[in-house]
Amino acid sequence: DRGGQITYHGPGQIMVYTLLDLKRLGISIKQLVQQLQKTVIDTMHHFNINAHTIETMPGVFVENRKISSIGLRVKKGICYHGIAINVDMNLAPFAYINPCGYTDLSVCQMRDFTPSITLKEVKNQFCRDFIQLFGYTQTVLMSDQESSNDTL
């Protein structure tokens, strides 16, 4: 119920899992998807990557290749799950699946456009953009020592 039939996550991909109360935020599911997409696009623009959405497909694209997927589940007004951002990863496994349920959908990663990019840079920028767009003023992030993977 969150999109495609199969999902692939791997090293070099940032996964952002949200736990948001949509009623408290005063937004609809459609607005949430739009805000998450905008957060990713703002982060991409920070790294001079021209990202965009495609109206009929959730996620974020660069040159019509998917760079970020969104998979949400909403139950009783609470949003679970979130977004995956391809930063610097092996894209080969995507060739064995239909990403997000679409045949012939190409994927890309931020490193294709900004070769020196790091996961840490993207995580930090995404957090700044998310905080600003969703109107938060304070957050708590795990330090790099506390996080053995790519968890925000």
Short mmCIF file of N, CA and C in Angstrom, two decimals:
data_model
loop_
_atom_site.label_atom_id
_atom_site.label_comp_id
_atom_site.label_asym_id
_atom_site.label_seq_id
_atom_site.Cartn_x
_atom_site.Cartn_y
_atom_site.Cartn_z
N ASP A 1 0.81 -1.20 0.00
CA ASP A 1 0.00 0.00 0.00
C ASP A 1 0.85 1.27 0.00
N ARG A 2 2.16 1.12 -0.21
CA ARG A 2 3.03 2.28 -0.25
C ARG A 2 3.65 2.46 -1.63
N GLY A 3 3.12 1.88 -2.67
CA GLY A 3 3.69 2.11 -3.99
C GLY A 3 4.01 0.83 -4.71
N GLY A 4 5.26 0.67 -5.14
CA GLY A 4 5.69 -0.46 -5.94
C GLY A 4 5.65 -1.79 -5.20
N GLN A 5 5.90 -2.85 -5.96
CA GLN A 5 5.83 -4.19 -5.38
C GLN A 5 7.08 -4.55 -4.60
N ILE A 6 8.18 -3.86 -4.83
CA ILE A 6 9.44 -4.19 -4.18
C ILE A 6 10.23 -2.91 -3.93
N THR A 7 11.00 -2.95 -2.86
CA THR A 7 11.81 -1.79 -2.48
C THR A 7 13.25 -2.25 -2.34
N TYR A 8 14.18 -1.41 -2.77
CA TYR A 8 15.59 -1.70 -2.55
C TYR A 8 16.23 -0.55 -1.79
N HIS A 9 16.90 -0.88 -0.69
CA HIS A 9 17.69 0.09 0.06
C HIS A 9 19.09 -0.49 0.19
N GLY A 10 20.09 0.37 0.04
CA GLY A 10 21.46 -0.11 0.15
C GLY A 10 22.40 0.95 0.68
N PRO A 11 23.64 0.56 0.94
CA PRO A 11 24.64 1.51 1.41
C PRO A 11 24.79 2.67 0.43
N GLY A 12 24.94 3.86 0.97
CA GLY A 12 25.07 5.04 0.13
C GLY A 12 23.74 5.72 -0.17
N GLN A 13 22.69 5.19 0.41
CA GLN A 13 21.35 5.76 0.26
C GLN A 13 20.91 6.28 1.62
N ILE A 14 20.38 7.49 1.65
CA ILE A 14 19.86 8.03 2.90
C ILE A 14 18.38 7.70 2.97
N MET A 15 18.00 7.12 4.10
CA MET A 15 16.60 6.79 4.32
C MET A 15 16.09 7.66 5.45
N VAL A 16 15.03 8.37 5.19
CA VAL A 16 14.43 9.27 6.18
C VAL A 16 13.06 8.70 6.52
N TYR A 17 12.92 8.24 7.74
CA TYR A 17 11.64 7.69 8.18
C TYR A 17 10.97 8.73 9.07
N THR A 18 9.81 9.17 8.65
CA THR A 18 9.09 10.19 9.38
C THR A 18 8.05 9.55 10.29
N LEU A 19 7.74 10.22 11.35
CA LEU A 19 6.62 9.86 12.22
C LEU A 19 5.95 11.19 12.52
N LEU A 20 4.95 11.52 11.72
CA LEU A 20 4.32 12.83 11.77
C LEU A 20 2.83 12.72 12.03
N ASP A 21 2.33 13.62 12.84
CA ASP A 21 0.89 13.73 13.11
C ASP A 21 0.33 14.77 12.14
N LEU A 22 -0.30 14.30 11.08
CA LEU A 22 -0.78 15.21 10.04
C LEU A 22 -1.84 16.18 10.55
N LYS A 23 -2.68 15.71 11.46
CA LYS A 23 -3.71 16.59 12.02
C LYS A 23 -3.05 17.74 12.78
N ARG A 24 -2.06 17.41 13.60
CA ARG A 24 -1.37 18.45 14.37
C ARG A 24 -0.64 19.43 13.45
N LEU A 25 -0.08 18.90 12.36
CA LEU A 25 0.61 19.76 11.40
C LEU A 25 -0.38 20.55 10.53
N GLY A 26 -1.64 20.09 10.48
CA GLY A 26 -2.64 20.77 9.68
C GLY A 26 -2.44 20.60 8.19
N ILE A 27 -1.96 19.40 7.79
CA ILE A 27 -1.73 19.16 6.36
C ILE A 27 -2.38 17.84 5.94
N SER A 28 -2.69 17.77 4.66
CA SER A 28 -3.26 16.55 4.09
C SER A 28 -2.12 15.63 3.64
N ILE A 29 -2.48 14.42 3.25
CA ILE A 29 -1.49 13.48 2.74
C ILE A 29 -0.85 14.04 1.49
N LYS A 30 -1.65 14.61 0.60
CA LYS A 30 -1.11 15.20 -0.63
C LYS A 30 -0.13 16.33 -0.30
N GLN A 31 -0.48 17.18 0.65
CA GLN A 31 0.42 18.27 1.04
C GLN A 31 1.71 17.72 1.65
N LEU A 32 1.60 16.63 2.42
CA LEU A 32 2.78 16.02 3.00
C LEU A 32 3.73 15.53 1.91
N VAL A 33 3.19 14.82 0.93
CA VAL A 33 4.01 14.33 -0.17
C VAL A 33 4.67 15.51 -0.88
N GLN A 34 3.92 16.56 -1.15
CA GLN A 34 4.49 17.74 -1.81
C GLN A 34 5.59 18.38 -0.98
N GLN A 35 5.40 18.46 0.34
CA GLN A 35 6.41 19.07 1.20
C GLN A 35 7.67 18.21 1.28
N LEU A 36 7.51 16.90 1.33
CA LEU A 36 8.67 16.02 1.34
C LEU A 36 9.43 16.12 0.03
N GLN A 37 8.70 16.14 -1.08
CA GLN A 37 9.34 16.30 -2.38
C GLN A 37 10.08 17.63 -2.45
N LYS A 38 9.47 18.70 -1.96
CA LYS A 38 10.10 20.01 -1.97
C LYS A 38 11.36 20.02 -1.11
N THR A 39 11.32 19.34 0.02
CA THR A 39 12.50 19.26 0.87
C THR A 39 13.66 18.61 0.12
N VAL A 40 13.39 17.51 -0.57
CA VAL A 40 14.43 16.83 -1.35
C VAL A 40 14.92 17.75 -2.47
N ILE A 41 14.00 18.40 -3.17
CA ILE A 41 14.39 19.31 -4.26
C ILE A 41 15.25 20.45 -3.74
N ASP A 42 14.87 21.03 -2.61
CA ASP A 42 15.68 22.11 -2.02
C ASP A 42 17.08 21.60 -1.68
N THR A 43 17.16 20.40 -1.13
CA THR A 43 18.47 19.81 -0.81
C THR A 43 19.28 19.61 -2.08
N MET A 44 18.66 19.09 -3.12
CA MET A 44 19.36 18.88 -4.39
C MET A 44 19.87 20.21 -4.95
N HIS A 45 19.03 21.23 -4.90
CA HIS A 45 19.43 22.54 -5.43
C HIS A 45 20.63 23.11 -4.69
N HIS A 46 20.72 22.82 -3.39
CA HIS A 46 21.88 23.26 -2.62
C HIS A 46 23.18 22.72 -3.23
N PHE A 47 23.10 21.52 -3.82
CA PHE A 47 24.27 20.89 -4.43
C PHE A 47 24.28 21.09 -5.96
N ASN A 48 23.54 22.10 -6.42
CA ASN A 48 23.47 22.45 -7.84
C ASN A 48 22.97 21.31 -8.72
N ILE A 49 22.03 20.55 -8.20
CA ILE A 49 21.39 19.48 -8.95
C ILE A 49 19.98 19.93 -9.26
N ASN A 50 19.63 19.97 -10.54
CA ASN A 50 18.33 20.46 -10.99
C ASN A 50 17.29 19.34 -10.90
N ALA A 51 16.67 19.24 -9.74
CA ALA A 51 15.69 18.19 -9.48
C ALA A 51 14.27 18.72 -9.68
N HIS A 52 13.36 17.79 -9.95
CA HIS A 52 11.97 18.18 -10.20
C HIS A 52 11.05 17.01 -9.88
N THR A 53 9.77 17.27 -9.89
CA THR A 53 8.78 16.21 -9.72
C THR A 53 8.12 15.94 -11.06
N ILE A 54 7.45 14.81 -11.13
CA ILE A 54 6.61 14.45 -12.28
C ILE A 54 5.23 14.24 -11.69
N GLU A 55 4.26 14.97 -12.17
CA GLU A 55 2.93 15.01 -11.56
C GLU A 55 2.30 13.64 -11.35
N THR A 56 2.53 12.73 -12.26
CA THR A 56 1.86 11.42 -12.18
C THR A 56 2.65 10.38 -11.39
N MET A 57 3.84 10.75 -10.90
CA MET A 57 4.68 9.79 -10.19
C MET A 57 5.24 10.43 -8.91
N PRO A 58 5.05 9.80 -7.77
CA PRO A 58 5.65 10.36 -6.55
C PRO A 58 7.17 10.20 -6.59
N GLY A 59 7.85 11.07 -5.88
CA GLY A 59 9.30 11.01 -5.83
C GLY A 59 9.91 12.25 -6.46
N VAL A 60 11.24 12.22 -6.58
CA VAL A 60 11.98 13.34 -7.15
C VAL A 60 12.87 12.79 -8.26
N PHE A 61 12.99 13.59 -9.31
CA PHE A 61 13.68 13.15 -10.52
C PHE A 61 14.73 14.18 -10.95
N VAL A 62 15.75 13.68 -11.64
CA VAL A 62 16.74 14.52 -12.30
C VAL A 62 16.87 13.95 -13.71
N GLU A 63 16.68 14.81 -14.69
CA GLU A 63 16.72 14.36 -16.09
C GLU A 63 15.82 13.14 -16.31
N ASN A 64 14.65 13.16 -15.69
CA ASN A 64 13.63 12.11 -15.78
C ASN A 64 14.10 10.74 -15.27
N ARG A 65 15.15 10.75 -14.47
CA ARG A 65 15.59 9.54 -13.76
C ARG A 65 15.30 9.76 -12.27
N LYS A 66 14.82 8.73 -11.62
CA LYS A 66 14.43 8.87 -10.20
C LYS A 66 15.67 8.90 -9.31
N ILE A 67 15.71 9.91 -8.46
CA ILE A 67 16.82 10.07 -7.52
C ILE A 67 16.35 9.90 -6.08
N SER A 68 15.05 10.02 -5.86
CA SER A 68 14.50 9.91 -4.51
C SER A 68 13.10 9.32 -4.58
N SER A 69 12.87 8.32 -3.75
CA SER A 69 11.55 7.65 -3.70
C SER A 69 10.83 8.01 -2.41
N ILE A 70 9.52 8.02 -2.49
CA ILE A 70 8.69 8.28 -1.32
C ILE A 70 7.75 7.10 -1.14
N GLY A 71 7.74 6.55 0.05
CA GLY A 71 6.83 5.46 0.38
C GLY A 71 6.23 5.73 1.74
N LEU A 72 4.97 6.10 1.77
CA LEU A 72 4.33 6.49 3.02
C LEU A 72 3.19 5.54 3.37
N ARG A 73 2.92 5.48 4.64
CA ARG A 73 1.73 4.80 5.13
C ARG A 73 1.11 5.73 6.16
N VAL A 74 -0.17 5.98 6.02
CA VAL A 74 -0.86 6.85 6.96
C VAL A 74 -1.95 6.03 7.63
N LYS A 75 -1.94 6.03 8.95
CA LYS A 75 -2.94 5.29 9.72
C LYS A 75 -3.43 6.20 10.83
N LYS A 76 -4.72 6.46 10.85
CA LYS A 76 -5.35 7.33 11.85
C LYS A 76 -4.67 8.69 11.93
N GLY A 77 -4.31 9.22 10.76
CA GLY A 77 -3.72 10.56 10.70
C GLY A 77 -2.25 10.63 11.04
N ILE A 78 -1.63 9.48 11.29
CA ILE A 78 -0.20 9.44 11.61
C ILE A 78 0.54 8.87 10.41
N CYS A 79 1.58 9.59 9.98
CA CYS A 79 2.37 9.16 8.82
C CYS A 79 3.59 8.39 9.29
N TYR A 80 3.77 7.21 8.69
CA TYR A 80 4.93 6.38 8.96
C TYR A 80 5.72 6.23 7.66
N HIS A 81 6.92 5.73 7.78
CA HIS A 81 7.81 5.49 6.65
C HIS A 81 8.30 6.83 6.11
N GLY A 82 8.80 6.88 4.90
CA GLY A 82 9.35 8.15 4.45
C GLY A 82 9.98 8.14 3.07
N ILE A 83 11.23 8.61 3.02
CA ILE A 83 11.89 8.87 1.74
C ILE A 83 13.24 8.17 1.69
N ALA A 84 13.66 7.83 0.49
CA ALA A 84 15.01 7.32 0.23
C ALA A 84 15.65 8.26 -0.78
N ILE A 85 16.88 8.67 -0.49
CA ILE A 85 17.62 9.56 -1.39
C ILE A 85 18.89 8.83 -1.82
N ASN A 86 19.05 8.64 -3.12
CA ASN A 86 20.23 7.97 -3.65
C ASN A 86 21.38 8.98 -3.69
N VAL A 87 22.39 8.74 -2.87
CA VAL A 87 23.52 9.68 -2.80
C VAL A 87 24.73 9.11 -3.51
N ASP A 88 25.27 8.01 -3.01
CA ASP A 88 26.51 7.43 -3.54
C ASP A 88 26.45 5.93 -3.33
N MET A 89 25.81 5.24 -4.25
CA MET A 89 25.54 3.82 -4.06
C MET A 89 25.72 3.02 -5.33
N ASN A 90 25.70 1.72 -5.19
CA ASN A 90 25.70 0.82 -6.33
C ASN A 90 24.27 0.75 -6.86
N LEU A 91 24.05 1.25 -8.06
CA LEU A 91 22.70 1.28 -8.63
C LEU A 91 22.32 -0.01 -9.35
N ALA A 92 23.25 -0.94 -9.49
CA ALA A 92 22.99 -2.18 -10.25
C ALA A 92 21.76 -2.95 -9.76
N PRO A 93 21.52 -3.08 -8.45
CA PRO A 93 20.34 -3.85 -8.02
C PRO A 93 19.01 -3.31 -8.56
N PHE A 94 18.95 -2.02 -8.89
CA PHE A 94 17.72 -1.46 -9.44
C PHE A 94 17.38 -2.07 -10.80
N ALA A 95 18.38 -2.61 -11.50
CA ALA A 95 18.14 -3.23 -12.81
C ALA A 95 17.34 -4.52 -12.70
N TYR A 96 17.28 -5.10 -11.51
CA TYR A 96 16.59 -6.37 -11.31
C TYR A 96 15.16 -6.20 -10.81
N ILE A 97 14.75 -4.96 -10.59
CA ILE A 97 13.39 -4.72 -10.10
C ILE A 97 12.75 -3.62 -10.94
N ASN A 98 11.47 -3.42 -10.73
CA ASN A 98 10.76 -2.28 -11.31
C ASN A 98 10.66 -1.25 -10.18
N PRO A 99 11.59 -0.29 -10.16
CA PRO A 99 11.56 0.68 -9.05
C PRO A 99 10.20 1.35 -8.94
N CYS A 100 9.66 1.33 -7.74
CA CYS A 100 8.37 1.96 -7.44
C CYS A 100 7.24 1.39 -8.28
N GLY A 101 7.44 0.19 -8.82
CA GLY A 101 6.40 -0.46 -9.60
C GLY A 101 6.34 -0.05 -11.07
N TYR A 102 7.29 0.77 -11.52
CA TYR A 102 7.30 1.24 -12.90
C TYR A 102 8.34 0.49 -13.72
N THR A 103 7.91 -0.05 -14.86
CA THR A 103 8.87 -0.71 -15.74
C THR A 103 9.66 0.35 -16.49
N ASP A 104 10.89 0.05 -16.77
CA ASP A 104 11.78 0.94 -17.54
C ASP A 104 12.04 2.29 -16.87
N LEU A 105 11.92 2.36 -15.55
CA LEU A 105 12.23 3.60 -14.84
C LEU A 105 13.71 3.58 -14.49
N SER A 106 14.44 4.56 -14.98
CA SER A 106 15.87 4.67 -14.67
C SER A 106 16.05 5.40 -13.36
N VAL A 107 17.09 5.03 -12.65
CA VAL A 107 17.42 5.71 -11.40
C VAL A 107 18.79 6.35 -11.52
N CYS A 108 19.05 7.32 -10.67
CA CYS A 108 20.35 7.96 -10.63
C CYS A 108 20.67 8.29 -9.19
N GLN A 109 21.81 8.89 -8.98
CA GLN A 109 22.24 9.25 -7.64
C GLN A 109 22.93 10.61 -7.69
N MET A 110 23.01 11.24 -6.53
CA MET A 110 23.58 12.58 -6.46
C MET A 110 25.03 12.61 -6.92
N ARG A 111 25.76 11.55 -6.68
CA ARG A 111 27.18 11.49 -7.09
C ARG A 111 27.34 11.61 -8.61
N ASP A 112 26.32 11.22 -9.37
CA ASP A 112 26.38 11.36 -10.83
C ASP A 112 26.53 12.82 -11.24
N PHE A 113 26.05 13.74 -10.41
CA PHE A 113 26.03 15.15 -10.74
C PHE A 113 27.01 15.97 -9.90
N THR A 114 27.37 15.45 -8.74
CA THR A 114 28.31 16.12 -7.83
C THR A 114 29.26 15.03 -7.32
N PRO A 115 30.33 14.75 -8.06
CA PRO A 115 31.19 13.60 -7.74
C PRO A 115 31.80 13.59 -6.34
N SER A 116 32.03 14.72 -5.74
CA SER A 116 32.69 14.75 -4.43
C SER A 116 31.71 14.76 -3.26
N ILE A 117 30.45 14.54 -3.51
CA ILE A 117 29.41 14.64 -2.47
C ILE A 117 29.59 13.55 -1.41
N THR A 118 29.21 13.87 -0.18
CA THR A 118 29.27 12.89 0.91
C THR A 118 27.89 12.72 1.55
N LEU A 119 27.68 11.56 2.15
CA LEU A 119 26.43 11.31 2.84
C LEU A 119 26.22 12.33 3.96
N LYS A 120 27.27 12.65 4.68
CA LYS A 120 27.16 13.58 5.81
C LYS A 120 26.68 14.95 5.34
N GLU A 121 27.23 15.44 4.23
CA GLU A 121 26.80 16.74 3.70
C GLU A 121 25.32 16.73 3.36
N VAL A 122 24.88 15.67 2.70
CA VAL A 122 23.49 15.57 2.28
C VAL A 122 22.57 15.45 3.50
N LYS A 123 22.95 14.62 4.47
CA LYS A 123 22.14 14.48 5.69
C LYS A 123 21.98 15.83 6.39
N ASN A 124 23.07 16.54 6.55
CA ASN A 124 23.01 17.83 7.24
C ASN A 124 22.13 18.83 6.49
N GLN A 125 22.28 18.90 5.17
CA GLN A 125 21.49 19.84 4.39
C GLN A 125 20.02 19.45 4.39
N PHE A 126 19.75 18.16 4.23
CA PHE A 126 18.35 17.71 4.25
C PHE A 126 17.70 18.09 5.57
N CYS A 127 18.40 17.88 6.67
CA CYS A 127 17.83 18.22 7.99
C CYS A 127 17.52 19.71 8.07
N ARG A 128 18.43 20.55 7.61
CA ARG A 128 18.17 22.00 7.62
C ARG A 128 16.94 22.33 6.78
N ASP A 129 16.84 21.74 5.59
CA ASP A 129 15.71 22.02 4.71
C ASP A 129 14.41 21.49 5.30
N PHE A 130 14.43 20.30 5.87
CA PHE A 130 13.24 19.71 6.49
C PHE A 130 12.75 20.58 7.64
N ILE A 131 13.67 20.96 8.51
CA ILE A 131 13.32 21.79 9.67
C ILE A 131 12.68 23.09 9.23
N GLN A 132 13.26 23.72 8.22
CA GLN A 132 12.73 25.00 7.73
C GLN A 132 11.35 24.81 7.10
N LEU A 133 11.21 23.84 6.22
CA LEU A 133 9.95 23.67 5.49
C LEU A 133 8.80 23.24 6.41
N PHE A 134 9.09 22.40 7.39
CA PHE A 134 8.04 21.93 8.27
C PHE A 134 7.84 22.83 9.49
N GLY A 135 8.63 23.90 9.59
CA GLY A 135 8.42 24.89 10.64
C GLY A 135 8.92 24.50 12.01
N TYR A 136 9.83 23.55 12.08
CA TYR A 136 10.39 23.18 13.37
C TYR A 136 11.48 24.17 13.76
N THR A 137 11.73 24.30 15.05
CA THR A 137 12.77 25.22 15.52
C THR A 137 13.89 24.50 16.24
N GLN A 138 13.68 23.24 16.57
CA GLN A 138 14.67 22.52 17.35
C GLN A 138 14.61 21.04 16.98
N THR A 139 15.77 20.41 16.91
CA THR A 139 15.82 18.98 16.63
C THR A 139 16.92 18.34 17.45
N VAL A 140 16.87 17.03 17.52
CA VAL A 140 17.94 16.26 18.13
C VAL A 140 18.38 15.25 17.09
N LEU A 141 19.65 15.29 16.72
CA LEU A 141 20.20 14.36 15.74
C LEU A 141 21.21 13.46 16.41
N MET A 142 21.27 12.21 15.98
CA MET A 142 22.30 11.33 16.48
C MET A 142 23.64 11.76 15.91
N SER A 143 24.67 11.72 16.71
CA SER A 143 26.00 12.06 16.22
C SER A 143 26.50 10.93 15.34
N ASP A 144 27.56 11.20 14.59
CA ASP A 144 28.13 10.17 13.73
C ASP A 144 28.61 8.96 14.54
N GLN A 145 29.06 9.18 15.79
CA GLN A 145 29.52 8.09 16.62
C GLN A 145 28.34 7.20 17.05
N GLU A 146 27.18 7.81 17.27
CA GLU A 146 26.02 7.04 17.72
C GLU A 146 25.38 6.26 16.59
N SER A 147 25.55 6.72 15.37
CA SER A 147 24.88 6.14 14.22
C SER A 147 25.87 5.30 13.41
N SER A 148 25.64 4.00 13.36
CA SER A 148 26.53 3.13 12.58
C SER A 148 26.04 3.00 11.15
N ASN A 149 24.88 3.58 10.85
CA ASN A 149 24.37 3.53 9.48
C ASN A 149 23.98 4.95 9.07
N ASP A 150 23.11 5.06 8.11
CA ASP A 150 22.74 6.38 7.57
C ASP A 150 21.41 6.87 8.12
N THR A 151 21.23 6.76 9.44
CA THR A 151 19.99 7.17 10.08
C THR A 151 20.10 8.59 10.57
N LEU A 152 19.06 9.40 10.28
CA LEU A 152 19.03 10.76 10.79
C LEU A 152 18.47 10.76 12.19
#
